[in-house]
Amino acid sequence: MNNSRKIEILREIQNELELRKGSKAYFSEDFVSIEYDFANHYLYVNWKGYQTEGSVKQGCEKMLEALLHYKCQNILNDNTNVLGIWTPAAQWVGENWLPRMVEAGLKYFAWVYSPSMLSQISTNEALKHTPPINIVKTFYDLESAKRSLTAKK
């Protein structure tokens, strides 16, 4: 093995150890943070504030990257802190992104509704455009979603 490959592996190990210490998320911006729950083996995605078509697409693509990076199968998608409507991205989420997540290995997607009725409309619109893949379950509270994911272990 050459030295550049060894350095690359050491950097990857160092990054993984930092993530395991909980010192940083896989991806974090003001509109979403994505982290891996090592104890329960799922991605935790915390969406925040008002979402645009661009922020939804960027966050979803980062979620796909994280799913592949951690080789995990389960996601806790938390919309508790989402405000307002994001329907311009809903069709893309259902028809384009979710099928690619399934192809990448996603088996279970626990989706926590926002208390905002407008955001709930957007979530339902995305689900209306989702092929019948039977992996998405919706919840009105975070604890129920967490319990359903830990039962999947």
PDB file of C-alpha atoms in Angstrom:
ATOM      1  CA  MET A   1       0.000   0.000   0.000  1.00  0.00           C
ATOM      2  CA  ASN A   2       1.434   3.375  -0.968  1.00  0.00           C
ATOM      3  CA  ASN A   3       1.836   6.287   1.442  1.00  0.00           C
ATOM      4  CA  SER A   4      -0.934   8.415  -0.068  1.00  0.00           C
ATOM      5  CA  ARG A   5      -3.422   5.559   0.405  1.00  0.00           C
ATOM      6  CA  LYS A   6      -2.263   5.114   4.017  1.00  0.00           C
ATOM      7  CA  ILE A   7      -2.754   8.831   4.660  1.00  0.00           C
ATOM      8  CA  GLU A   8      -6.211   8.677   3.109  1.00  0.00           C
ATOM      9  CA  ILE A   9      -7.172   5.734   5.350  1.00  0.00           C
ATOM     10  CA  LEU A  10      -5.814   7.473   8.458  1.00  0.00           C
ATOM     11  CA  ARG A  11      -7.830  10.611   7.644  1.00  0.00           C
ATOM     12  CA  GLU A  12     -10.955   8.525   7.168  1.00  0.00           C
ATOM     13  CA  ILE A  13     -10.379   6.797  10.517  1.00  0.00           C
ATOM     14  CA  GLN A  14      -9.771  10.149  12.212  1.00  0.00           C
ATOM     15  CA  ASN A  15     -12.985  11.591  10.739  1.00  0.00           C
ATOM     16  CA  GLU A  16     -14.935   8.525  11.843  1.00  0.00           C
ATOM     17  CA  LEU A  17     -13.574   8.791  15.384  1.00  0.00           C
ATOM     18  CA  GLU A  18     -14.504  12.476  15.542  1.00  0.00           C
ATOM     19  CA  LEU A  19     -18.035  11.649  14.428  1.00  0.00           C
ATOM     20  CA  ARG A  20     -18.313   8.878  17.020  1.00  0.00           C
ATOM     21  CA  LYS A  21     -17.304  11.324  19.758  1.00  0.00           C
ATOM     22  CA  GLY A  22     -20.263  13.399  18.696  1.00  0.00           C
ATOM     23  CA  SER A  23     -18.105  16.451  18.079  1.00  0.00           C
ATOM     24  CA  LYS A  24     -19.585  17.185  14.666  1.00  0.00           C
ATOM     25  CA  ALA A  25     -22.465  16.204  12.446  1.00  0.00           C
ATOM     26  CA  TYR A  26     -22.044  14.636   9.031  1.00  0.00           C
ATOM     27  CA  PHE A  27     -23.632  17.780   7.563  1.00  0.00           C
ATOM     28  CA  SER A  28     -24.913  20.869   9.293  1.00  0.00           C
ATOM     29  CA  GLU A  29     -26.411  24.069   7.939  1.00  0.00           C
ATOM     30  CA  ASP A  30     -28.990  26.441   9.359  1.00  0.00           C
ATOM     31  CA  PHE A  31     -31.814  24.522   7.611  1.00  0.00           C
ATOM     32  CA  VAL A  32     -30.818  20.905   8.390  1.00  0.00           C
ATOM     33  CA  SER A  33     -28.347  18.803  10.353  1.00  0.00           C
ATOM     34  CA  ILE A  34     -27.526  15.166   9.634  1.00  0.00           C
ATOM     35  CA  GLU A  35     -25.805  12.909  12.117  1.00  0.00           C
ATOM     36  CA  TYR A  36     -25.374   9.186  12.597  1.00  0.00           C
ATOM     37  CA  ASP A  37     -26.667   7.604  15.797  1.00  0.00           C
ATOM     38  CA  PHE A  38     -23.985   4.982  16.421  1.00  0.00           C
ATOM     39  CA  ALA A  39     -25.823   3.402  19.346  1.00  0.00           C
ATOM     40  CA  ASN A  40     -28.997   2.763  17.358  1.00  0.00           C
ATOM     41  CA  HIS A  41     -27.603   2.591  13.814  1.00  0.00           C
ATOM     42  CA  TYR A  42     -29.696   5.213  12.060  1.00  0.00           C
ATOM     43  CA  LEU A  43     -29.307   8.655  10.540  1.00  0.00           C
ATOM     44  CA  TYR A  44     -30.962  11.438  12.479  1.00  0.00           C
ATOM     45  CA  VAL A  45     -31.983  14.313  10.212  1.00  0.00           C
ATOM     46  CA  ASN A  46     -33.212  17.469  11.906  1.00  0.00           C
ATOM     47  CA  TRP A  47     -34.837  19.939   9.504  1.00  0.00           C
ATOM     48  CA  LYS A  48     -35.157  23.511  10.789  1.00  0.00           C
ATOM     49  CA  GLY A  49     -37.166  26.575   9.866  1.00  0.00           C
ATOM     50  CA  TYR A  50     -38.607  27.499   6.493  1.00  0.00           C
ATOM     51  CA  GLN A  51     -37.562  25.254   3.619  1.00  0.00           C
ATOM     52  CA  THR A  52     -37.126  26.111  -0.034  1.00  0.00           C
ATOM     53  CA  GLU A  53     -36.976  23.798  -2.999  1.00  0.00           C
ATOM     54  CA  GLY A  54     -33.201  24.304  -2.995  1.00  0.00           C
ATOM     55  CA  SER A  55     -32.726  23.600   0.708  1.00  0.00           C
ATOM     56  CA  VAL A  56     -34.873  20.451   0.517  1.00  0.00           C
ATOM     57  CA  LYS A  57     -32.938  19.139  -2.481  1.00  0.00           C
ATOM     58  CA  GLN A  58     -29.558  19.969  -0.936  1.00  0.00           C
ATOM     59  CA  GLY A  59     -30.482  18.364   2.394  1.00  0.00           C
ATOM     60  CA  CYS A  60     -31.895  15.279   0.698  1.00  0.00           C
ATOM     61  CA  GLU A  61     -28.774  14.806  -1.440  1.00  0.00           C
ATOM     62  CA  LYS A  62     -26.620  15.106   1.692  1.00  0.00           C
ATOM     63  CA  MET A  63     -28.858  12.523   3.363  1.00  0.00           C
ATOM     64  CA  LEU A  64     -28.234  10.151   0.449  1.00  0.00           C
ATOM     65  CA  GLU A  65     -24.468  10.724   0.783  1.00  0.00           C
ATOM     66  CA  ALA A  66     -24.645   9.997   4.527  1.00  0.00           C
ATOM     67  CA  LEU A  67     -26.701   6.828   3.966  1.00  0.00           C
ATOM     68  CA  LEU A  68     -23.995   5.553   1.624  1.00  0.00           C
ATOM     69  CA  HIS A  69     -21.156   6.744   3.867  1.00  0.00           C
ATOM     70  CA  TYR A  70     -22.437   4.938   6.954  1.00  0.00           C
ATOM     71  CA  LYS A  71     -23.935   2.011   5.043  1.00  0.00           C
ATOM     72  CA  CYS A  72     -27.035   2.298   7.178  1.00  0.00           C
ATOM     73  CA  GLN A  73     -30.609   1.331   6.329  1.00  0.00           C
ATOM     74  CA  ASN A  74     -32.747   3.456   8.659  1.00  0.00           C
ATOM     75  CA  ILE A  75     -33.466   7.180   8.920  1.00  0.00           C
ATOM     76  CA  LEU A  76     -35.241   9.310  11.497  1.00  0.00           C
ATOM     77  CA  ASN A  77     -36.417  12.332   9.483  1.00  0.00           C
ATOM     78  CA  ASP A  78     -37.460  14.959  12.023  1.00  0.00           C
ATOM     79  CA  ASN A  79     -39.630  17.813  10.728  1.00  0.00           C
ATOM     80  CA  THR A  80     -40.622  18.959  14.233  1.00  0.00           C
ATOM     81  CA  ASN A  81     -38.861  22.301  13.715  1.00  0.00           C
ATOM     82  CA  VAL A  82     -39.993  22.918  10.124  1.00  0.00           C
ATOM     83  CA  LEU A  83     -42.144  25.974   9.470  1.00  0.00           C
ATOM     84  CA  GLY A  84     -44.349  26.625   6.481  1.00  0.00           C
ATOM     85  CA  ILE A  85     -44.890  24.940   3.174  1.00  0.00           C
ATOM     86  CA  TRP A  86     -42.276  23.325   0.933  1.00  0.00           C
ATOM     87  CA  THR A  87     -44.482  21.774  -1.759  1.00  0.00           C
ATOM     88  CA  PRO A  88     -42.303  22.960  -4.691  1.00  0.00           C
ATOM     89  CA  ALA A  89     -39.916  20.122  -3.741  1.00  0.00           C
ATOM     90  CA  ALA A  90     -42.528  17.531  -2.745  1.00  0.00           C
ATOM     91  CA  GLN A  91     -42.906  15.831  -6.130  1.00  0.00           C
ATOM     92  CA  TRP A  92     -39.121  15.599  -6.554  1.00  0.00           C
ATOM     93  CA  VAL A  93     -38.800  14.056  -3.065  1.00  0.00           C
ATOM     94  CA  GLY A  94     -41.398  11.378  -3.823  1.00  0.00           C
ATOM     95  CA  GLU A  95     -40.629  10.560  -7.443  1.00  0.00           C
ATOM     96  CA  ASN A  96     -36.880  11.119  -7.669  1.00  0.00           C
ATOM     97  CA  TRP A  97     -35.113  11.126  -4.322  1.00  0.00           C
ATOM     98  CA  LEU A  98     -36.907   8.446  -2.278  1.00  0.00           C
ATOM     99  CA  PRO A  99     -36.541   5.798  -5.011  1.00  0.00           C
ATOM    100  CA  ARG A 100     -32.803   6.573  -5.166  1.00  0.00           C
ATOM    101  CA  MET A 101     -32.602   6.181  -1.391  1.00  0.00           C
ATOM    102  CA  VAL A 102     -34.196   2.740  -1.674  1.00  0.00           C
ATOM    103  CA  GLU A 103     -31.696   1.805  -4.393  1.00  0.00           C
ATOM    104  CA  ALA A 104     -28.917   2.914  -2.023  1.00  0.00           C
ATOM    105  CA  GLY A 105     -30.143   0.549   0.707  1.00  0.00           C
ATOM    106  CA  LEU A 106     -32.802   2.444   2.682  1.00  0.00           C
ATOM    107  CA  LYS A 107     -35.152   0.010   4.437  1.00  0.00           C
ATOM    108  CA  TYR A 108     -37.056   2.195   6.933  1.00  0.00           C
ATOM    109  CA  PHE A 109     -37.821   5.919   6.984  1.00  0.00           C
ATOM    110  CA  ALA A 110     -39.499   7.273  10.119  1.00  0.00           C
ATOM    111  CA  TRP A 111     -40.867  10.710   9.204  1.00  0.00           C
ATOM    112  CA  VAL A 112     -41.956  12.990  12.055  1.00  0.00           C
ATOM    113  CA  TYR A 113     -44.530  15.565  10.997  1.00  0.00           C
ATOM    114  CA  SER A 114     -44.062  19.238  11.757  1.00  0.00           C
ATOM    115  CA  PRO A 115     -46.716  20.805  13.981  1.00  0.00           C
ATOM    116  CA  SER A 116     -47.172  23.288  11.089  1.00  0.00           C
ATOM    117  CA  MET A 117     -50.207  22.255   9.019  1.00  0.00           C
ATOM    118  CA  LEU A 118     -48.582  23.760   5.910  1.00  0.00           C
ATOM    119  CA  SER A 119     -45.522  21.573   6.362  1.00  0.00           C
ATOM    120  CA  GLN A 120     -47.770  18.536   6.939  1.00  0.00           C
ATOM    121  CA  ILE A 121     -49.440  19.282   3.597  1.00  0.00           C
ATOM    122  CA  SER A 122     -46.009  19.240   1.942  1.00  0.00           C
ATOM    123  CA  THR A 123     -45.081  15.933   3.581  1.00  0.00           C
ATOM    124  CA  ASN A 124     -48.351  14.376   2.454  1.00  0.00           C
ATOM    125  CA  GLU A 125     -47.800  15.731  -1.060  1.00  0.00           C
ATOM    126  CA  ALA A 126     -44.346  14.099  -1.160  1.00  0.00           C
ATOM    127  CA  LEU A 127     -45.822  10.804   0.032  1.00  0.00           C
ATOM    128  CA  LYS A 128     -48.557  11.007  -2.606  1.00  0.00           C
ATOM    129  CA  HIS A 129     -45.795  11.016  -5.260  1.00  0.00           C
ATOM    130  CA  THR A 130     -43.840   8.163  -3.657  1.00  0.00           C
ATOM    131  CA  PRO A 131     -44.013   4.775  -5.394  1.00  0.00           C
ATOM    132  CA  PRO A 132     -45.561   2.031  -3.232  1.00  0.00           C
ATOM    133  CA  ILE A 133     -42.316   1.065  -1.503  1.00  0.00           C
ATOM    134  CA  ASN A 134     -43.764   0.622   2.006  1.00  0.00           C
ATOM    135  CA  ILE A 135     -40.742   1.918   3.904  1.00  0.00           C
ATOM    136  CA  VAL A 136     -42.012   5.340   4.999  1.00  0.00           C
ATOM    137  CA  LYS A 137     -43.921   5.578   8.264  1.00  0.00           C
ATOM    138  CA  THR A 138     -45.190   8.894   9.614  1.00  0.00           C
ATOM    139  CA  PHE A 139     -45.399   9.999  13.234  1.00  0.00           C
ATOM    140  CA  TYR A 140     -46.670  13.017  15.131  1.00  0.00           C
ATOM    141  CA  ASP A 141     -44.030  12.823  17.865  1.00  0.00           C
ATOM    142  CA  LEU A 142     -40.315  12.146  17.950  1.00  0.00           C
ATOM    143  CA  GLU A 143     -40.390   9.541  20.722  1.00  0.00           C
ATOM    144  CA  SER A 144     -42.768   7.250  18.824  1.00  0.00           C
ATOM    145  CA  ALA A 145     -40.538   7.488  15.751  1.00  0.00           C
ATOM    146  CA  LYS A 146     -37.450   6.672  17.825  1.00  0.00           C
ATOM    147  CA  ARG A 147     -39.163   3.643  19.375  1.00  0.00           C
ATOM    148  CA  SER A 148     -40.132   2.362  15.956  1.00  0.00           C
ATOM    149  CA  LEU A 149     -36.526   2.662  14.755  1.00  0.00           C
ATOM    150  CA  THR A 150     -34.988   0.971  17.765  1.00  0.00           C
ATOM    151  CA  ALA A 151     -37.490  -1.873  17.300  1.00  0.00           C
ATOM    152  CA  LYS A 152     -35.993  -2.340  13.788  1.00  0.00           C
ATOM    153  CA  LYS A 153     -32.544  -3.279  15.162  1.00  0.00           C
TER     154      LYS A 153
END
